[in-house]
Amino acid sequence: MKKQDIPQDESNLQSANMTEMLYVTDENNNYTTAQSIGWEAKKAALDESMELINERINEAKQNVAKNLVSPIVYFMEFNKMDVQVLAAYVDKWQWTVKRHFKPNIFKKLNDSTLKKYADAFGISVNELKNFDGK
């Protein structure tokens, strides 16, 4: 792409005062870098991705409210983590984290384990314990 052809379409990057660095060719056909505030095709893809993420967060919240899963699932989704990432943060095996997704197991967790989860999510143990999805 030529430097003068860089798309400058409105995007989420612009609202966050961010730009994206792209590799382009200058007037002498040498590679260089330039900044773009957005590109319509990329914006559409990011918007769709964010919509899917928000659906997962809402589904997790509803499942906590129905007592189908523990609050750990909601906060994991809300923080855009997966089981592997969360397990690394709390220094637990993935199967152990999945086990903690069960409401009856979650209620039996001690405060030191809950503190690891709360720290990973940037919340207090009290917020984690008392989140009911409503």
GROMACS .gro file of N, CA and C in nm:
model
  402
    1MET      N    1   0.085  -0.116   0.000
    1MET     CA    2   0.000   0.000   0.000
    1MET      C    3   0.091   0.124   0.000
    2LYS      N    4   0.052   0.220  -0.074
    2LYS     CA    5   0.125   0.347  -0.080
    2LYS      C    6   0.088   0.432   0.042
    3LYS      N    7   0.182   0.511   0.086
    3LYS     CA    8   0.162   0.595   0.204
    3LYS      C    9   0.040   0.686   0.188
    4GLN      N   10   0.021   0.741   0.070
    4GLN     CA   11  -0.092   0.831   0.047
    4GLN      C   12  -0.227   0.758   0.041
    5ASP      N   13  -0.225   0.624   0.031
    5ASP     CA   14  -0.349   0.546   0.022
    5ASP      C   15  -0.394   0.488   0.155
    6ILE      N   16  -0.327   0.522   0.263
    6ILE     CA   17  -0.362   0.467   0.395
    6ILE      C   18  -0.504   0.507   0.431
    7PRO      N   19  -0.587   0.411   0.468
    7PRO     CA   20  -0.724   0.445   0.507
    7PRO      C   21  -0.727   0.521   0.639
    8GLN      N   22  -0.814   0.617   0.646
    8GLN     CA   23  -0.832   0.697   0.767
    8GLN      C   24  -0.981   0.701   0.801
    9ASP      N   25  -1.044   0.583   0.801
    9ASP     CA   26  -1.187   0.573   0.832
    9ASP      C   27  -1.206   0.578   0.984
   10GLU      N   28  -1.323   0.625   1.025
   10GLU     CA   29  -1.353   0.628   1.168
   10GLU      C   30  -1.356   0.486   1.223
   11SER      N   31  -1.303   0.471   1.346
   11SER     CA   32  -1.303   0.339   1.409
   11SER      C   33  -1.296   0.354   1.560
   12ASN      N   34  -1.297   0.240   1.630
   12ASN     CA   35  -1.285   0.240   1.775
   12ASN      C   36  -1.149   0.292   1.819
   13LEU      N   37  -1.049   0.279   1.735
   13LEU     CA   38  -0.915   0.330   1.768
   13LEU      C   39  -0.920   0.480   1.790
   14GLN      N   40  -0.993   0.550   1.705
   14GLN     CA   41  -1.001   0.695   1.711
   14GLN      C   42  -1.064   0.741   1.843
   15SER      N   43  -1.170   0.672   1.885
   15SER     CA   44  -1.237   0.712   2.009
   15SER      C   45  -1.149   0.688   2.131
   16ALA      N   46  -1.050   0.601   2.119
   16ALA     CA   47  -0.957   0.574   2.229
   16ALA      C   48  -0.827   0.652   2.213
   17ASN      N   49  -0.825   0.747   2.120
   17ASN     CA   50  -0.704   0.826   2.091
   17ASN      C   51  -0.586   0.736   2.056
   18MET      N   52  -0.611   0.635   1.978
   18MET     CA   53  -0.506   0.543   1.936
   18MET      C   54  -0.498   0.541   1.784
   19THR      N   55  -0.385   0.495   1.736
   19THR     CA   56  -0.368   0.475   1.593
   19THR      C   57  -0.304   0.339   1.572
   20GLU      N   58  -0.308   0.294   1.449
   20GLU     CA   59  -0.247   0.166   1.414
   20GLU      C   60  -0.129   0.193   1.321
   21MET      N   61  -0.018   0.127   1.349
   21MET     CA   62   0.098   0.144   1.263
   21MET      C   63   0.091   0.043   1.148
   22LEU      N   64   0.111   0.092   1.029
   22LEU     CA   65   0.109   0.007   0.910
   22LEU      C   66   0.242   0.020   0.835
   23TYR      N   67   0.279  -0.086   0.767
   23TYR     CA   68   0.395  -0.079   0.679
   23TYR      C   69   0.346  -0.042   0.540
   24VAL      N   70   0.406   0.061   0.483
   24VAL     CA   71   0.365   0.113   0.354
   24VAL      C   72   0.490   0.147   0.271
   25THR      N   73   0.466   0.178   0.146
   25THR     CA   74   0.577   0.224   0.062
   25THR      C   75   0.565   0.374   0.041
   26ASP      N   76   0.678   0.439   0.041
   26ASP     CA   77   0.678   0.584   0.020
   26ASP      C   78   0.687   0.615  -0.129
   27GLU      N   79   0.707   0.741  -0.161
   27GLU     CA   80   0.711   0.784  -0.302
   27GLU      C   81   0.829   0.723  -0.379
   28ASN      N   82   0.932   0.674  -0.309
   28ASN     CA   83   1.047   0.610  -0.373
   28ASN      C   84   1.039   0.458  -0.370
   29ASN      N   85   0.922   0.404  -0.334
   29ASN     CA   86   0.897   0.260  -0.322
   29ASN      C   87   0.980   0.193  -0.213
   30ASN      N   88   1.021   0.269  -0.113
   30ASN     CA   89   1.090   0.214   0.003
   30ASN      C   90   0.989   0.189   0.113
   31TYR      N   91   1.010   0.079   0.187
   31TYR     CA   92   0.919   0.049   0.297
   31TYR      C   93   0.942   0.145   0.412
   32THR      N   94   0.831   0.190   0.469
   32THR     CA   95   0.834   0.278   0.585
   32THR      C   96   0.708   0.249   0.667
   33THR      N   97   0.691   0.321   0.775
   33THR     CA   98   0.571   0.304   0.857
   33THR      C   99   0.488   0.432   0.852
   34ALA      N  100   0.359   0.415   0.877
   34ALA     CA  101   0.268   0.530   0.884
   34ALA      C  102   0.153   0.493   0.978
   35GLN      N  103   0.083   0.593   1.025
   35GLN     CA  104  -0.026   0.574   1.120
   35GLN      C  105  -0.161   0.584   1.049
   36SER      N  106  -0.255   0.499   1.095
   36SER     CA  107  -0.392   0.504   1.044
   36SER      C  108  -0.487   0.506   1.163
   37ILE      N  109  -0.594   0.584   1.152
   37ILE     CA  110  -0.694   0.586   1.259
   37ILE      C  111  -0.801   0.479   1.239
   38GLY      N  112  -0.800   0.413   1.125
   38GLY     CA  113  -0.896   0.306   1.105
   38GLY      C  114  -0.917   0.270   0.960
   39TRP      N  115  -0.985   0.160   0.942
   39TRP     CA  116  -1.010   0.104   0.812
   39TRP      C  117  -1.145   0.037   0.819
   40GLU      N  118  -1.235   0.070   0.731
   40GLU     CA  119  -1.375   0.025   0.738
   40GLU      C  120  -1.387  -0.127   0.752
   41ALA      N  121  -1.311  -0.203   0.674
   41ALA     CA  122  -1.321  -0.349   0.681
   41ALA      C  123  -1.276  -0.401   0.818
   42LYS      N  124  -1.171  -0.344   0.870
   42LYS     CA  125  -1.120  -0.385   1.002
   42LYS      C  126  -1.220  -0.345   1.111
   43LYS      N  127  -1.279  -0.227   1.098
   43LYS     CA  128  -1.378  -0.182   1.196
   43LYS      C  129  -1.496  -0.279   1.201
   44ALA      N  130  -1.542  -0.324   1.086
   44ALA     CA  131  -1.654  -0.417   1.081
   44ALA      C  132  -1.619  -0.549   1.150
   45ALA      N  133  -1.498  -0.597   1.127
   45ALA     CA  134  -1.455  -0.722   1.189
   45ALA      C  135  -1.442  -0.706   1.341
   46LEU      N  136  -1.385  -0.594   1.386
   46LEU     CA  137  -1.370  -0.570   1.529
   46LEU      C  138  -1.506  -0.552   1.597
   47ASP      N  139  -1.597  -0.481   1.530
   47ASP     CA  140  -1.731  -0.462   1.585
   47ASP      C  141  -1.803  -0.595   1.603
   48GLU      N  142  -1.789  -0.683   1.505
   48GLU     CA  143  -1.852  -0.815   1.514
   48GLU      C  144  -1.790  -0.897   1.626
   49SER      N  145  -1.659  -0.890   1.639
   49SER     CA  146  -1.591  -0.962   1.747
   49SER      C  147  -1.638  -0.912   1.884
   50MET      N  148  -1.648  -0.780   1.899
   50MET     CA  149  -1.692  -0.724   2.026
   50MET      C  150  -1.837  -0.762   2.056
   51GLU      N  151  -1.918  -0.771   1.953
   51GLU     CA  152  -2.056  -0.813   1.972
   51GLU      C  153  -2.063  -0.957   2.024
   52LEU      N  154  -1.979  -1.045   1.969
   52LEU     CA  155  -1.975  -1.184   2.015
   52LEU      C  156  -1.924  -1.193   2.159
   53ILE      N  157  -1.824  -1.113   2.190
   53ILE     CA  158  -1.770  -1.112   2.327
   53ILE      C  159  -1.878  -1.065   2.424
   54ASN      N  160  -1.951  -0.960   2.388
   54ASN     CA  161  -2.058  -0.909   2.475
   54ASN      C  162  -2.169  -1.011   2.493
   55GLU      N  163  -2.199  -1.089   2.390
   55GLU     CA  164  -2.299  -1.195   2.402
   55GLU      C  165  -2.253  -1.301   2.502
   56ARG      N  166  -2.124  -1.337   2.496
   56ARG     CA  167  -2.070  -1.436   2.590
   56ARG      C  168  -2.075  -1.383   2.734
   57ILE      N  169  -2.045  -1.256   2.751
   57ILE     CA  170  -2.049  -1.195   2.885
   57ILE      C  171  -2.193  -1.198   2.938
   58ASN      N  172  -2.288  -1.159   2.855
   58ASN     CA  173  -2.429  -1.158   2.897
   58ASN      C  174  -2.480  -1.299   2.927
   59GLU      N  175  -2.440  -1.395   2.846
   59GLU     CA  176  -2.479  -1.534   2.871
   59GLU      C  177  -2.422  -1.584   3.004
   60ALA      N  178  -2.297  -1.551   3.031
   60ALA     CA  179  -2.234  -1.592   3.157
   60ALA      C  180  -2.307  -1.528   3.275
   61LYS      N  181  -2.343  -1.401   3.260
   61LYS     CA  182  -2.415  -1.330   3.367
   61LYS      C  183  -2.550  -1.397   3.395
   62GLN      N  184  -2.622  -1.432   3.289
   62GLN     CA  185  -2.751  -1.499   3.304
   62GLN      C  186  -2.734  -1.637   3.369
   63ASN      N  187  -2.629  -1.708   3.332
   63ASN     CA  188  -2.605  -1.840   3.389
   63ASN      C  189  -2.568  -1.832   3.537
   64VAL      N  190  -2.500  -1.724   3.577
   64VAL     CA  191  -2.473  -1.704   3.720
   64VAL      C  192  -2.605  -1.677   3.793
   65ALA      N  193  -2.690  -1.593   3.734
   65ALA     CA  194  -2.820  -1.560   3.795
   65ALA      C  195  -2.907  -1.686   3.810
   66LYS      N  196  -2.895  -1.779   3.716
   66LYS     CA  197  -2.972  -1.905   3.722
   66LYS      C  198  -2.903  -2.011   3.807
   67ASN      N  199  -2.788  -1.977   3.865
   67ASN     CA  200  -2.709  -2.068   3.947
   67ASN      C  201  -2.660  -2.190   3.868
   68LEU      N  202  -2.632  -2.170   3.740
   68LEU     CA  203  -2.579  -2.278   3.657
   68LEU      C  204  -2.427  -2.281   3.660
   69VAL      N  205  -2.366  -2.163   3.682
   69VAL     CA  206  -2.220  -2.151   3.691
   69VAL      C  207  -2.185  -2.055   3.803
   70SER      N  208  -2.060  -2.059   3.846
   70SER     CA  209  -2.015  -1.968   3.951
   70SER      C  210  -1.979  -1.832   3.893
   71PRO      N  211  -1.966  -1.731   3.978
   71PRO     CA  212  -1.926  -1.598   3.931
   71PRO      C  213  -1.791  -1.596   3.860
   72ILE      N  214  -1.709  -1.696   3.883
   72ILE     CA  215  -1.579  -1.703   3.816
   72ILE      C  216  -1.596  -1.700   3.665
   73VAL      N  217  -1.696  -1.768   3.615
   73VAL     CA  218  -1.721  -1.773   3.471
   73VAL      C  219  -1.751  -1.634   3.417
   74TYR      N  220  -1.838  -1.561   3.487
   74TYR     CA  221  -1.872  -1.425   3.442
   74TYR      C  222  -1.749  -1.335   3.439
   75PHE      N  223  -1.674  -1.332   3.547
   75PHE     CA  224  -1.559  -1.242   3.553
   75PHE      C  225  -1.449  -1.284   3.456
   76MET      N  226  -1.438  -1.413   3.429
   76MET     CA  227  -1.343  -1.460   3.328
   76MET      C  228  -1.382  -1.404   3.191
   77GLU      N  229  -1.509  -1.416   3.155
   77GLU     CA  230  -1.557  -1.364   3.027
   77GLU      C  231  -1.546  -1.211   3.024
   78PHE      N  232  -1.585  -1.146   3.132
   78PHE     CA  233  -1.583  -1.000   3.139
   78PHE      C  234  -1.441  -0.946   3.119
   79ASN      N  235  -1.343  -1.019   3.169
   79ASN     CA  236  -1.202  -0.979   3.156
   79ASN      C  237  -1.136  -1.036   3.032
   80LYS      N  238  -1.218  -1.093   2.943
   80LYS     CA  239  -1.170  -1.146   2.815
   80LYS      C  240  -1.057  -1.247   2.833
   81MET      N  241  -1.079  -1.338   2.927
   81MET     CA  242  -0.984  -1.446   2.954
   81MET      C  243  -1.045  -1.577   2.907
   82ASP      N  244  -0.958  -1.677   2.893
   82ASP     CA  245  -1.008  -1.813   2.874
   82ASP      C  246  -0.955  -1.895   2.991
   83VAL      N  247  -0.991  -2.024   2.995
   83VAL     CA  248  -0.953  -2.109   3.107
   83VAL      C  249  -0.801  -2.116   3.121
   84GLN      N  250  -0.732  -2.127   3.011
   84GLN     CA  251  -0.586  -2.138   3.014
   84GLN      C  252  -0.522  -2.014   3.077
   85VAL      N  253  -0.566  -1.898   3.035
   85VAL     CA  254  -0.511  -1.772   3.089
   85VAL      C  255  -0.545  -1.759   3.237
   86LEU      N  256  -0.670  -1.784   3.273
   86LEU     CA  257  -0.711  -1.772   3.412
   86LEU      C  258  -0.634  -1.870   3.500
   87ALA      N  259  -0.618  -1.993   3.454
   87ALA     CA  260  -0.544  -2.093   3.531
   87ALA      C  261  -0.401  -2.046   3.557
   88ALA      N  262  -0.340  -1.982   3.460
   88ALA     CA  263  -0.204  -1.930   3.478
   88ALA      C  264  -0.203  -1.818   3.582
   89TYR      N  265  -0.302  -1.731   3.580
   89TYR     CA  266  -0.309  -1.620   3.676
   89TYR      C  267  -0.325  -1.671   3.820
   90VAL      N  268  -0.408  -1.774   3.837
   90VAL     CA  269  -0.436  -1.821   3.973
   90VAL      C  270  -0.348  -1.939   4.014
   91ASP      N  271  -0.257  -1.978   3.925
   91ASP     CA  272  -0.162  -2.086   3.953
   91ASP      C  273  -0.234  -2.216   3.989
   92LYS      N  274  -0.331  -2.253   3.905
   92LYS     CA  275  -0.407  -2.376   3.923
   92LYS      C  276  -0.410  -2.452   3.791
   93TRP      N  277  -0.436  -2.581   3.799
   93TRP     CA  278  -0.456  -2.661   3.678
   93TRP      C  279  -0.586  -2.616   3.612
   94GLN      N  280  -0.595  -2.630   3.481
   94GLN     CA  281  -0.716  -2.591   3.408
   94GLN      C  282  -0.837  -2.671   3.457
   95TRP      N  283  -0.817  -2.799   3.483
   95TRP     CA  284  -0.930  -2.881   3.528
   95TRP      C  285  -0.980  -2.834   3.665
   96THR      N  286  -0.888  -2.781   3.746
   96THR     CA  287  -0.928  -2.729   3.877
   96THR      C  288  -1.012  -2.603   3.860
   97VAL      N  289  -0.968  -2.515   3.771
   97VAL     CA  290  -1.044  -2.393   3.745
   97VAL      C  291  -1.183  -2.428   3.693
   98LYS      N  292  -1.190  -2.523   3.601
   98LYS     CA  293  -1.322  -2.565   3.547
   98LYS      C  294  -1.410  -2.621   3.658
   99ARG      N  295  -1.349  -2.690   3.752
   99ARG     CA  296  -1.425  -2.746   3.865
   99ARG      C  297  -1.482  -2.632   3.949
  100HIS      N  298  -1.407  -2.522   3.961
  100HIS     CA  299  -1.452  -2.406   4.038
  100HIS      C  300  -1.566  -2.331   3.969
  101PHE      N  301  -1.594  -2.367   3.845
  101PHE     CA  302  -1.708  -2.308   3.773
  101PHE      C  303  -1.841  -2.359   3.829
  102LYS      N  304  -1.838  -2.470   3.900
  102LYS     CA  305  -1.961  -2.529   3.956
  102LYS      C  306  -1.999  -2.452   4.082
  103PRO      N  307  -2.123  -2.403   4.089
  103PRO     CA  308  -2.164  -2.322   4.205
  103PRO      C  309  -2.144  -2.391   4.339
  104ASN      N  310  -2.173  -2.521   4.348
  104ASN     CA  311  -2.159  -2.590   4.478
  104ASN      C  312  -2.013  -2.603   4.520
  105ILE      N  313  -1.920  -2.614   4.424
  105ILE     CA  314  -1.777  -2.619   4.455
  105ILE      C  315  -1.728  -2.478   4.490
  106PHE      N  316  -1.773  -2.379   4.414
  106PHE     CA  317  -1.734  -2.239   4.437
  106PHE      C  318  -1.766  -2.196   4.580
  107LYS      N  319  -1.883  -2.234   4.629
  107LYS     CA  320  -1.926  -2.192   4.763
  107LYS      C  321  -1.836  -2.249   4.873
  108LYS      N  322  -1.764  -2.356   4.843
  108LYS     CA  323  -1.676  -2.420   4.942
  108LYS      C  324  -1.532  -2.370   4.936
  109LEU      N  325  -1.500  -2.283   4.838
  109LEU     CA  326  -1.362  -2.236   4.824
  109LEU      C  327  -1.322  -2.149   4.942
  110ASN      N  328  -1.197  -2.164   4.986
  110ASN     CA  329  -1.148  -2.083   5.098
  110ASN      C  330  -1.110  -1.943   5.047
  111ASP      N  331  -1.092  -1.853   5.142
  111ASP     CA  332  -1.065  -1.713   5.106
  111ASP      C  333  -0.933  -1.693   5.032
  112SER      N  334  -0.834  -1.776   5.060
  112SER     CA  335  -0.706  -1.757   4.989
  112SER      C  336  -0.720  -1.793   4.842
  113THR      N  337  -0.798  -1.894   4.811
  113THR     CA  338  -0.824  -1.929   4.671
  113THR      C  339  -0.909  -1.822   4.605
  114LEU      N  340  -1.011  -1.776   4.674
  114LEU     CA  341  -1.096  -1.669   4.620
  114LEU      C  342  -1.015  -1.541   4.598
  115LYS      N  343  -0.918  -1.515   4.684
  115LYS     CA  344  -0.833  -1.396   4.670
  115LYS      C  345  -0.752  -1.403   4.542
  116LYS      N  346  -0.704  -1.522   4.506
  116LYS     CA  347  -0.629  -1.537   4.380
  116LYS      C  348  -0.718  -1.501   4.262
  117TYR      N  349  -0.842  -1.551   4.263
  117TYR     CA  350  -0.935  -1.519   4.155
  117TYR      C  351  -0.967  -1.369   4.155
  118ALA      N  352  -0.998  -1.315   4.272
  118ALA     CA  353  -1.033  -1.174   4.281
  118ALA      C  354  -0.918  -1.086   4.231
  119ASP      N  355  -0.796  -1.119   4.269
  119ASP     CA  356  -0.680  -1.042   4.222
  119ASP      C  357  -0.667  -1.051   4.071
  120ALA      N  358  -0.690  -1.168   4.015
  120ALA     CA  359  -0.681  -1.185   3.869
  120ALA      C  360  -0.786  -1.100   3.798
  121PHE      N  361  -0.901  -1.082   3.861
  121PHE     CA  362  -1.009  -1.005   3.800
  121PHE      C  363  -1.006  -0.857   3.839
  122GLY      N  364  -0.920  -0.820   3.931
  122GLY     CA  365  -0.912  -0.681   3.975
  122GLY      C  366  -1.032  -0.637   4.058
  123ILE      N  367  -1.085  -0.730   4.137
  123ILE     CA  368  -1.200  -0.700   4.224
  123ILE      C  369  -1.169  -0.750   4.365
  124SER      N  370  -1.260  -0.726   4.457
  124SER     CA  371  -1.243  -0.775   4.594
  124SER      C  372  -1.302  -0.915   4.607
  125VAL      N  373  -1.259  -0.985   4.710
  125VAL     CA  374  -1.315  -1.118   4.738
  125VAL      C  375  -1.464  -1.105   4.764
  126ASN      N  376  -1.503  -1.000   4.833
  126ASN     CA  377  -1.643  -0.977   4.865
  126ASN      C  378  -1.727  -0.961   4.737
  127GLU      N  379  -1.675  -0.885   4.640
  127GLU     CA  380  -1.747  -0.868   4.513
  127GLU      C  381  -1.761  -1.003   4.442
  128LEU      N  382  -1.656  -1.083   4.444
  128LEU     CA  383  -1.661  -1.214   4.379
  128LEU      C  384  -1.762  -1.305   4.448
  129LYS      N  385  -1.758  -1.311   4.579
  129LYS     CA  386  -1.847  -1.398   4.655
  129LYS      C  387  -1.994  -1.359   4.638
  130ASN      N  388  -2.020  -1.228   4.632
  130ASN     CA  389  -2.158  -1.180   4.635
  130ASN      C  390  -2.217  -1.148   4.498
  131PHE      N  391  -2.142  -1.173   4.391
  131PHE     CA  392  -2.198  -1.146   4.258
  131PHE      C  393  -2.305  -1.252   4.227
  132ASP      N  394  -2.425  -1.205   4.199
  132ASP     CA  395  -2.535  -1.298   4.175
  132ASP      C  396  -2.589  -1.292   4.032
  133GLY      N  397  -2.525  -1.213   3.947
  133GLY     CA  398  -2.566  -1.205   3.808
  133GLY      C  399  -2.685  -1.115   3.783
  134LYS      N  400  -2.730  -1.047   3.885
  134LYS     CA  401  -2.847  -0.959   3.869
  134LYS      C  402  -2.809  -0.814   3.873
   0.00000   0.00000   0.00000
